[in-house]
Coordinates of C-alpha atoms and ligand atoms in Angstrom, one line a residue:
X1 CA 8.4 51.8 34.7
X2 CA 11.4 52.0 32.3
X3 CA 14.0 49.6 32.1
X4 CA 16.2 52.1 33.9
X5 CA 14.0 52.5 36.8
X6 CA 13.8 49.3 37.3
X7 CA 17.4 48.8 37.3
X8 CA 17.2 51.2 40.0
X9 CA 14.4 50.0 41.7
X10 CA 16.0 46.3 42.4
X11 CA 19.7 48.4 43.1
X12 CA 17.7 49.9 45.6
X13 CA 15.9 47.1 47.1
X14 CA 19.4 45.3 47.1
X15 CA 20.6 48.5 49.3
X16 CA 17.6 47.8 51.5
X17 CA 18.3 44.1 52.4
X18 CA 22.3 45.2 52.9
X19 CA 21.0 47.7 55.5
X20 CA 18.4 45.5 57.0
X21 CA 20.6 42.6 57.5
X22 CA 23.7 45.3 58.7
X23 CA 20.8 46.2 61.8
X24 CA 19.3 42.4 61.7
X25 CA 21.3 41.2 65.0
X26 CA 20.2 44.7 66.9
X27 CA 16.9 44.0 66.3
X28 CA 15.0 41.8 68.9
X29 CA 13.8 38.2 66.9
X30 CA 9.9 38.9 67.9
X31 CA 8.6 41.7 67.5
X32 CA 6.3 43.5 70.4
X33 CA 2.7 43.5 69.7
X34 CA -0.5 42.4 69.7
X35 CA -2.8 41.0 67.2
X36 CA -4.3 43.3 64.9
X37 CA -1.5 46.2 65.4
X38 CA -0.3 45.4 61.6
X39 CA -3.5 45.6 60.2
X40 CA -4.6 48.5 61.9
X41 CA -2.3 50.4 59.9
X42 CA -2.5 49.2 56.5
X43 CA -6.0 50.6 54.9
X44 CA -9.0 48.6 54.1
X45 CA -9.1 49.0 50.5
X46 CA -6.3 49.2 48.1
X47 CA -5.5 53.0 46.3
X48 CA -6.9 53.9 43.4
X49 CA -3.7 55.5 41.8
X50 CA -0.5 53.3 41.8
X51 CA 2.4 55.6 44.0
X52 CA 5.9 55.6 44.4
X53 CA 8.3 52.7 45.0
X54 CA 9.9 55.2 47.1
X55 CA 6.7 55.3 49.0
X56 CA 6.2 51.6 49.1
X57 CA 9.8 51.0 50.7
X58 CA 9.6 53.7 53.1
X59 CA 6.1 52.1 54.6
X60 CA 8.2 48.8 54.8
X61 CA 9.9 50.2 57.2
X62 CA 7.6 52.0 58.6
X63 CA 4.5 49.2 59.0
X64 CA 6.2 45.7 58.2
X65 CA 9.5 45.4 59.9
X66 CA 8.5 46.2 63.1
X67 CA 5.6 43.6 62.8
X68 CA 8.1 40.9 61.6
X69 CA 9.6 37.8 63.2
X70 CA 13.0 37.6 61.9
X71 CA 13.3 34.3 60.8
X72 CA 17.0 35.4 59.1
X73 CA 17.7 36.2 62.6
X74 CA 21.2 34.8 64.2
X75 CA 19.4 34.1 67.3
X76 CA 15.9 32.8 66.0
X77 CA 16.6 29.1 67.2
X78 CA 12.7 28.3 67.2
X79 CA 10.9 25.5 65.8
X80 CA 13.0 24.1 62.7
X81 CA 14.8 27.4 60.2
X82 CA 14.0 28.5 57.1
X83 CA 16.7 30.6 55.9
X84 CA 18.2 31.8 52.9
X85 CA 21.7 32.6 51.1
X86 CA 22.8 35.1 48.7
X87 CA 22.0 32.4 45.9
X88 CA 18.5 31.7 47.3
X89 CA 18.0 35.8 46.9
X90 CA 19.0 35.9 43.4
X91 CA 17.0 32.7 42.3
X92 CA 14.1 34.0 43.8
X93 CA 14.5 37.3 42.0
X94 CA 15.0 36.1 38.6
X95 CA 12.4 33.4 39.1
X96 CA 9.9 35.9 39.5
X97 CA 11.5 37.9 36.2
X98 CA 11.2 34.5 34.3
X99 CA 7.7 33.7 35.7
X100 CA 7.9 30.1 35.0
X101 CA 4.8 27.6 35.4
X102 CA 6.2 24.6 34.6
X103 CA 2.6 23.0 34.7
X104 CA 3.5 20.8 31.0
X105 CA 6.4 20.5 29.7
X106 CA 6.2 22.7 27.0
X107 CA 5.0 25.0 29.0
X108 CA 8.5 25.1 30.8
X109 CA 10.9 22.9 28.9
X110 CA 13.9 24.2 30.8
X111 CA 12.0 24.6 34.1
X112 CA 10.6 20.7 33.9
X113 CA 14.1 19.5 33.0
X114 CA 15.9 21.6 35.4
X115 CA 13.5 20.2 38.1
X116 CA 13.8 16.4 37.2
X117 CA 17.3 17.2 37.3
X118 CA 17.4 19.2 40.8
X119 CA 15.8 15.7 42.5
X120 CA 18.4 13.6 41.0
X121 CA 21.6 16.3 42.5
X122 CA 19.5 16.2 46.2
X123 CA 19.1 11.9 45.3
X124 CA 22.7 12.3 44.8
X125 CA 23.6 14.4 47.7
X126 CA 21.7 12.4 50.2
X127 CA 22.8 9.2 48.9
X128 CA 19.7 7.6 47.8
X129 CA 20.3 4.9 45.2
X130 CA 18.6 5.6 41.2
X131 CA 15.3 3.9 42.0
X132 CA 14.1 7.2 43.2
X133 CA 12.2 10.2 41.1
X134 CA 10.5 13.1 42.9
X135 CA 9.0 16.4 42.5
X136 CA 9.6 19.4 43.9
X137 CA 6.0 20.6 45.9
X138 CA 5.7 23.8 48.4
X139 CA 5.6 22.0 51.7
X140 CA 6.0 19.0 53.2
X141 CA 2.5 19.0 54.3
X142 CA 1.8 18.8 50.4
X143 CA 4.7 16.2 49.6
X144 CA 2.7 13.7 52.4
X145 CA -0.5 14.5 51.3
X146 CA 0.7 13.6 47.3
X147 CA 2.2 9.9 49.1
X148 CA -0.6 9.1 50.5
X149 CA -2.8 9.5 47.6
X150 CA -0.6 7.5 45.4
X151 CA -0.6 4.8 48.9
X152 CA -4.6 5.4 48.6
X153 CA -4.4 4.3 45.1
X154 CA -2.1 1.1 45.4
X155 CA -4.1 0.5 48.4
X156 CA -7.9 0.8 46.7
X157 CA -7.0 1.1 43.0
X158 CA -10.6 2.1 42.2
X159 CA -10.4 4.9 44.8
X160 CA -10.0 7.9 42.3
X161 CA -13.7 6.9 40.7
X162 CA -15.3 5.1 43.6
X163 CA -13.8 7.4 46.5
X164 CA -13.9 6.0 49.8
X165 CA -17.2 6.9 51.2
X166 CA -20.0 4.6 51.8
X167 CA -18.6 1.5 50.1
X168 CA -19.7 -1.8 51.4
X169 CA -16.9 -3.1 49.9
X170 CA -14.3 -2.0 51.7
X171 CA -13.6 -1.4 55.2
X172 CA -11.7 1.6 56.9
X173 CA -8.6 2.9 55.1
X174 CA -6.1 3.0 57.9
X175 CA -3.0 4.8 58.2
X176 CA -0.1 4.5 60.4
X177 CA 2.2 7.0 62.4
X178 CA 3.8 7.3 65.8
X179 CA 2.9 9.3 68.4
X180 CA 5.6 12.1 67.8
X181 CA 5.0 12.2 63.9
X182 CA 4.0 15.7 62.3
X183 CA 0.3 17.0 61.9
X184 CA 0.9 17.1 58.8
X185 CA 0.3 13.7 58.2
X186 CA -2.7 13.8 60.0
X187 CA -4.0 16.5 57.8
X188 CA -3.6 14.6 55.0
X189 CA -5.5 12.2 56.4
X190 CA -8.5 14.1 56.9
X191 CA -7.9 15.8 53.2
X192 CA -7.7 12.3 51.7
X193 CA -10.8 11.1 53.5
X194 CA -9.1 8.7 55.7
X195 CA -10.7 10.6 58.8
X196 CA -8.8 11.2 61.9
X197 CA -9.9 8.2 63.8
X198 CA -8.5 5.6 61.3
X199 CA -5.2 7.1 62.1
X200 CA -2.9 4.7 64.3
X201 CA -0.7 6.2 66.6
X202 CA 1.9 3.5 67.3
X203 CA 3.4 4.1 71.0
X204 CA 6.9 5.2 70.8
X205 CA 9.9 4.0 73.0
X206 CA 12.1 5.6 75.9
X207 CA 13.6 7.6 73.4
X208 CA 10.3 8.3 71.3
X209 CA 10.7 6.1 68.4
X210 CA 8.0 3.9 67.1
X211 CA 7.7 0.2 68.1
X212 CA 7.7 -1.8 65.2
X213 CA 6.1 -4.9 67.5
X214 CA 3.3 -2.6 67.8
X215 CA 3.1 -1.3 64.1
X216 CA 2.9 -4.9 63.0
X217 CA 0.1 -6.0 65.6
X218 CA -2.0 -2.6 64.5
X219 CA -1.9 -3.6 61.1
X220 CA -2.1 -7.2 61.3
X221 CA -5.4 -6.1 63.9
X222 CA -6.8 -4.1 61.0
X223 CA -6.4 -6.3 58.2
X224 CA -8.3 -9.4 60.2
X225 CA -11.4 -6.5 60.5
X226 CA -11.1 -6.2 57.0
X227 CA -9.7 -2.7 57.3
X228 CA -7.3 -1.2 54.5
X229 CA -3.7 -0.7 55.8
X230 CA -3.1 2.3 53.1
X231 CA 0.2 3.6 54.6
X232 CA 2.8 4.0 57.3
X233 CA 4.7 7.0 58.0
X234 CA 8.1 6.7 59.8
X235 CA 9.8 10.0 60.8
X236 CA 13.7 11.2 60.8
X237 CA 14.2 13.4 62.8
X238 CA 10.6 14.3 64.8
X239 CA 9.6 17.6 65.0
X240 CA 9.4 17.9 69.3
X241 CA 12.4 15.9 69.4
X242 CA 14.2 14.5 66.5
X243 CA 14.0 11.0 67.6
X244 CA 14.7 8.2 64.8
X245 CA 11.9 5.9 63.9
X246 CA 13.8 2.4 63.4
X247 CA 13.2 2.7 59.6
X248 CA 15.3 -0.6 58.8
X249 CA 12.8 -2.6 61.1
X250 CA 9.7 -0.6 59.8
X251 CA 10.2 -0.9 56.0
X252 CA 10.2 -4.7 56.6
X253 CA 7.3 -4.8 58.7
X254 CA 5.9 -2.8 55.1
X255 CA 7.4 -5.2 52.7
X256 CA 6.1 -8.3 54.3
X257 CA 2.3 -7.2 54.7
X258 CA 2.4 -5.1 51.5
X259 CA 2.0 -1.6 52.8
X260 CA 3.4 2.2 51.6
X261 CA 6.2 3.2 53.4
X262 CA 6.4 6.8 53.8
X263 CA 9.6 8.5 55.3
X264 CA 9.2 11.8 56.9
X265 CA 12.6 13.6 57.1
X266 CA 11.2 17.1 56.8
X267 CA 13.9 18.2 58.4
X268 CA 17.1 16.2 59.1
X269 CA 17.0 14.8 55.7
X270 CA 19.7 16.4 54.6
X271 CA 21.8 15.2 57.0
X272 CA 22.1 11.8 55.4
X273 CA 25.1 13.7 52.9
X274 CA 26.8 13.5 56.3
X275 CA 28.9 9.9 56.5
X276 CA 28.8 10.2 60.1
X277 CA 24.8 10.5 60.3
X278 CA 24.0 7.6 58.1
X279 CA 23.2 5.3 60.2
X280 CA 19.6 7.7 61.6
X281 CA 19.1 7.0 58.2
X282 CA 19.3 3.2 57.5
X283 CA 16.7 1.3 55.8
X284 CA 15.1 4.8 54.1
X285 CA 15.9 3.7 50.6
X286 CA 13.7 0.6 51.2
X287 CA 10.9 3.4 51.2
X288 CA 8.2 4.0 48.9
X289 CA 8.5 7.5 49.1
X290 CA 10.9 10.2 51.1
X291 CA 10.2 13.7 51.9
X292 CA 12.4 16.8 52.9
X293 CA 12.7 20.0 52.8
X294 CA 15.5 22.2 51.9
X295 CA 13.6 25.3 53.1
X296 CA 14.3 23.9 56.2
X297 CA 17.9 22.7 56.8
X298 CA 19.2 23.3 53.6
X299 CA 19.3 27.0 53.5
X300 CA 16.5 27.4 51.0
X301 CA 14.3 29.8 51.3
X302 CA 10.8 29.2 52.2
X303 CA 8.7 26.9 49.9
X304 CA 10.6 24.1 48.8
X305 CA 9.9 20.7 49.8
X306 CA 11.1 17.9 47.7
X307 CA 8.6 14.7 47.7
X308 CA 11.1 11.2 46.3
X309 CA 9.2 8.4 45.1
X310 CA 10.0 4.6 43.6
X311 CA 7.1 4.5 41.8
X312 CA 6.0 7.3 39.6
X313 CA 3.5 5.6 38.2
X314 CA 1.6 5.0 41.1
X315 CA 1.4 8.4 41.4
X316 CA 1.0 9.6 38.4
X317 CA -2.5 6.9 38.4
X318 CA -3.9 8.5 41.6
X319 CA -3.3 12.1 39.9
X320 CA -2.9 12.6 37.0
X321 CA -6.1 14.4 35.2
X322 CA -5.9 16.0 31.4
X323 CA -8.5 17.9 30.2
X324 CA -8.5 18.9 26.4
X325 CA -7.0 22.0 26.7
X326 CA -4.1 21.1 29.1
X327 CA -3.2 18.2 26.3
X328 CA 0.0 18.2 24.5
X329 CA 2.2 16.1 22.3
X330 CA 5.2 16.6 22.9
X331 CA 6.0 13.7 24.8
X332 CA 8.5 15.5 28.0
X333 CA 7.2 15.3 31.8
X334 CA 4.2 17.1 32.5
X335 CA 4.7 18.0 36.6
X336 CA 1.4 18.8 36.8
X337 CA 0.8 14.8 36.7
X338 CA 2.2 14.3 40.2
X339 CA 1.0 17.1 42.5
X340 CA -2.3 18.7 43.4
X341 CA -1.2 21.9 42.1
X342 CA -1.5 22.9 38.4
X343 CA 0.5 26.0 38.3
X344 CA 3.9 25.8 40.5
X345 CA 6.6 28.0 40.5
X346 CA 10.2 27.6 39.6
X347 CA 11.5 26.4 42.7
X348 CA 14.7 24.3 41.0
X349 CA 16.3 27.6 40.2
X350 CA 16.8 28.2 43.4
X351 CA 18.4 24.6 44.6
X352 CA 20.4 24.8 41.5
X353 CA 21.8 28.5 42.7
X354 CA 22.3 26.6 46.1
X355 CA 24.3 23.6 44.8
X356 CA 26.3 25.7 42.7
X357 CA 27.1 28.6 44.7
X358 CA 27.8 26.5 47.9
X359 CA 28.9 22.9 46.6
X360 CA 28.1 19.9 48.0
X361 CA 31.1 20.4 50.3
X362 CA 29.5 23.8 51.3
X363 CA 26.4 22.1 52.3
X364 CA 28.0 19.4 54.3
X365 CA 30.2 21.9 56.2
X366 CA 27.0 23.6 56.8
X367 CA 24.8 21.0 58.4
X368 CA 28.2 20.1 60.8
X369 CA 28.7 23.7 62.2
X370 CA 25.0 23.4 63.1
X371 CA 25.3 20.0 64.4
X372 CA 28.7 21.2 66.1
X373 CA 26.9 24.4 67.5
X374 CA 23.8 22.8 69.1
X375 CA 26.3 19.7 70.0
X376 CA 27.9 22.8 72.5
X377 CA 24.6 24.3 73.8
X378 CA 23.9 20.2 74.9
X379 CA 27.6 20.1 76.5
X380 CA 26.7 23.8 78.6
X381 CA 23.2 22.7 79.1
X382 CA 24.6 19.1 80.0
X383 CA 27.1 20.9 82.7
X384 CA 24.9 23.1 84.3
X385 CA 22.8 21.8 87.5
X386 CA 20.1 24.2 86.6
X387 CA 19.0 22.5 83.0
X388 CA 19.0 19.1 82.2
X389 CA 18.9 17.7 78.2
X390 CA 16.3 15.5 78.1
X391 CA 16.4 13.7 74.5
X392 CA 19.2 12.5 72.3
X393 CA 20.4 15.3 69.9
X394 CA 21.5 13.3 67.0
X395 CA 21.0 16.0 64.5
X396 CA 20.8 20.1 65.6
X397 CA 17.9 20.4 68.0
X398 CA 18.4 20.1 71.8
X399 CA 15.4 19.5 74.1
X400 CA 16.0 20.6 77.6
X401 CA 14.1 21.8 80.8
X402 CA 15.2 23.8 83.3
X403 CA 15.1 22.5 87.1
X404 CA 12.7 24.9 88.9
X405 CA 12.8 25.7 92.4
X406 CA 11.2 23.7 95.3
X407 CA 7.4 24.3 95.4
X408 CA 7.2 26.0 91.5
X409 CA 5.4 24.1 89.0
X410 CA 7.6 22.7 86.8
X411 CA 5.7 23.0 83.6
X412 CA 5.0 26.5 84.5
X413 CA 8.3 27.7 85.5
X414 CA 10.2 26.3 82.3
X415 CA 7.4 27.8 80.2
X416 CA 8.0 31.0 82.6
X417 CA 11.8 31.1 81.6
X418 CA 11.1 30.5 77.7
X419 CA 8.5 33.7 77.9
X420 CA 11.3 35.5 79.9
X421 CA 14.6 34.9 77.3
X422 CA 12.3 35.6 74.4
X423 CA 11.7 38.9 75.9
X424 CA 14.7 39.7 76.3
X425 CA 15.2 39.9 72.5
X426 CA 18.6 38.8 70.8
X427 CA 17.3 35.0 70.4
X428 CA 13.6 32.9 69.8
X429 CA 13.2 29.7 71.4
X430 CA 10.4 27.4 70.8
X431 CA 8.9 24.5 73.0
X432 CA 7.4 21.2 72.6
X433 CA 5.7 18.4 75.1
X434 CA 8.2 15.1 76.2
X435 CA 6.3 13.0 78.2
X436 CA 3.6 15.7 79.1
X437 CA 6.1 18.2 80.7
X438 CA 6.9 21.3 79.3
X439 CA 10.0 21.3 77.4
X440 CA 12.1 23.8 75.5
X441 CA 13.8 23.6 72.0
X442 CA 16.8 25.2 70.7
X443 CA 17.2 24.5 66.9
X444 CA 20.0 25.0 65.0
X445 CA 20.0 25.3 61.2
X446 CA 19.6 28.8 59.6
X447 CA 22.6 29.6 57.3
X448 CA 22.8 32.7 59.2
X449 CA 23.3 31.3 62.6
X450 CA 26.4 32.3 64.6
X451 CA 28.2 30.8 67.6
X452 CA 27.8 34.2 68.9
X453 CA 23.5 33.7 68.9
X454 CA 24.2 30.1 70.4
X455 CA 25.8 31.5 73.2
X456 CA 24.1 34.2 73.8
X457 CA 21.0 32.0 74.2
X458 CA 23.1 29.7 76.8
X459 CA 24.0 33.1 79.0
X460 CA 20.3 34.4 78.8
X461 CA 18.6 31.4 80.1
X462 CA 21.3 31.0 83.1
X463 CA 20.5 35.0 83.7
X464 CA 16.8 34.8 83.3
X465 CA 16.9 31.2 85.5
X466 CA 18.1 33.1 88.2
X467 CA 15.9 36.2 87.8
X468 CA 13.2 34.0 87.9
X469 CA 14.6 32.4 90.9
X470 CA 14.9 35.8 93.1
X471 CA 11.8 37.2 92.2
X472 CA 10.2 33.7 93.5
Ligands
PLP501 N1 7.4 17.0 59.0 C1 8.3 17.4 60.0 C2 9.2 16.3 60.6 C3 8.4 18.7 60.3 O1 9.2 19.1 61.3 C4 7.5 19.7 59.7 C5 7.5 21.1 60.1 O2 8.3 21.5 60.9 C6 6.6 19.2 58.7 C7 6.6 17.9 58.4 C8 5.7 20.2 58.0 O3 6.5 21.0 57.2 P1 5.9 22.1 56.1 O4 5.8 23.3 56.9 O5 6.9 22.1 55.0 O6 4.6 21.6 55.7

């Protein structure tokens, strides 16, 4: 392709994404169909000659859109966002042009030090004092799993040669979570060999937060059966709910019997640049290490997690691996030290289009429209005798189930009226479990959400509610 085809080319793809996101809000969130209907139109094997872009874009149209879920959506309220901004386009764009690995430094000097400097604007942002380095990793499932290995290592500092497996010498490695933590954590225990049933799940309060009375009696229980407390994992903002863990208490349960602290705020982290939100967030800079993700509430697109951490060393021991021909002299920060991954992609470019397209006051006024928006779902829900909130809402997400009718299941009839609104197109709701009952989510926190989307989400589930209702 010449240089003036491709200028072409990416003019062209820029028309598309005009024209998709000009039809965006016509187009129902899910999309209708079954699985295998994608597939079943793209061939088995790939063509032998290359063909036309113009080819290419016409069969995105005419095989992928229709099998997408429109996660740019303004109505896609499900689960937590992942959306993107003009700047996110861009940055992703010319971060495939520039094809960065920054693996060593000198194999990205600019995209190492771009990085290193992209943690300390989010340290900044969120107010997190100078103590704390980071990374910047694809998920948060992969920042958790890179804490609890450096935990692992602190914890058993032989573990990188000895492993954990058959030792007589050492008991269990335990970890420690609440009941509403992520999966994710639990994944990482089974990929760090902790095994699923050495992972505590601390009851939670009325209003699903851990008890730190019965985090300190697990691990006190564990170390007196010569178990090996490795780490504990308090969440900000849970993903069914976005209850608080009481971090202050929790970090000094840590401190005083000498475990990791790990602080899961996937999601609401950002939310700490907000003066009025800090409290969720006391005690997390007494934490060993921090995760969250601004492809989730800070209008990044998808992957980019950020992983914090107070002691880069004990991470760098429980990872870092150089084999001849990765060694280098230079003397800069080799990322590749503090992750699983060797190659990684230049994810700063696009936080650093983000901080400087929107500001730091752009990003705040973000997160409080959100907060503002699901704040006025809560008040309708709140108001109406068919629905009834059922959590706190401290940050964007509102939990609520509807009342069903005498005689109806309840768990069926609220995941009846979920089915029913998502049908109906213009929004996506998710659901979660409080308390074993079936209970629906409305999440707030995609840079293209509207007020519009929010209440058009309110009016569907009084209309389908009452559907419902008639037909019995
Ligand atoms: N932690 C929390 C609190 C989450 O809500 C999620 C996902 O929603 C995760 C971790 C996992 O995120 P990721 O998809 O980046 O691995």
């Amino acid at each position: 392709m010449s240089e003036h085809d491709f200028v072409a080319l990416t003019a062209r793809a820029a028309e598309w994404i005009a024209a998709y996101r000009a039809r965006l809000p016509g187009l129902p969130v899910l999309p209708v169909l079954q699985p295998g209907d994608v597939a079943a139109h793209i061939p088995a094997v790939p063509p032998e000659k290359g063909e036309s872009a113009d080819n290419v874009l016409a069969d995105l149209d005419r095989l992928i859109v229709p099998g997408l879920t429109h996660w740019n959506h303004p109505g896609f309220l499900a689960y937590f966002s992942s959306s993107t901004t003009d700047a996110g386009i861009v940055a992703e764009l010319l971060a495939a042009e520039l094809n960065q690995n920054a693996m060593l430094w000198r194999t990205s000097p600019a995209g190492t030090e771009l990085e290193e400097r992209m943690i300390e604007w989010i340290r900044h942002f969120v107010g997190l004092p100078d103590g704390f380095e980071g990374v910047i990793q694809d998920t948060a499932s992969t920042s958790s799993f890179v804490a609890l290995i450096a935990a692992r290592e602190r914890a058993v500092p032989d573990v990188r040669r000895r492993g954990l497996a058959g030792r007589e010498d050492l008991g269990p490695a335990a970890m420690y979570m609440s009941e509403q933590a992520h999966s994710s954590l639990e994944k990482a225990a089974i990929a760090a060999g902790l095994g699923l049933d050495h992972v505590h799940r601390i009851p939670v309060d009325q209003l699903l937060r851990m008890k730190p009375s019965a985090l300190a009696a697990a691990i006190e229980t564990d170390r007196r059966s010569d178990r090996t407390p490795v780490m504990v994992c308090a969440t900000i903002g849970t993903t069914s709910s976005n209850a608080v863990d009481p971090v202050h208490e929790i970090a000094a349960i840590c401190r005083d019997l000498d475990v990791w602290l790990h602080v899961d705020a996937a999601y609401a982290g950002p939310a700490a640049a907000l003066p009025e939100k800090r409290a969720e967030f006391e005690g997390w800079d007494d934490a060993d290490s921090i995760v969250l993700n601004p492809h989730k509430w800070m209008a990044t697109p998808i992957d980019c997690s950020v992983l914090l951490y107070r002691d880069r060393d004990a991470v760098r021991r429980s990872l870092a691996l150089t084999p001849e021909y990765l060694r280098s002299e230079e003397g800069g920060t080799d990322l590749m030290d503090v992750g699983l991954a060797l190659g990684r992609r230049f994810r700063s470019l696009k936080l650093w289009f983000l901080f400087r397209s929107m500001g730091t006051g752009g990003l705040r006024d973000m997160l409080r429209w959100h907060i503002e928006l699901a704040d006025r779902a809560a008040a309708w829900l709140d108001a109406d005798p068919r629905f009834d909130v059922v959590a706190p809402h401290p940050f964007s997400l509102v939990c609520f189930r509807a009342r069903s009718p005498d005689g109806a299941n309840p768990n069926d009839w609220n995941r009846r009226l979920m089915h029913a609104v998502n049908a109906r197109g213009p929004v996506f709701l998710s659901h979660t479990a409080i308390g074993g009952r079936f209970t629906l989510r409305l999440a707030v926190g995609s840079a293209r959400v509207t007020a519009d989307a929010v209440g058009t989400a309110c009016r569907l589930l009084g209309e389908e509610h009452d559907r419902l209702a008639g037909a019995g």
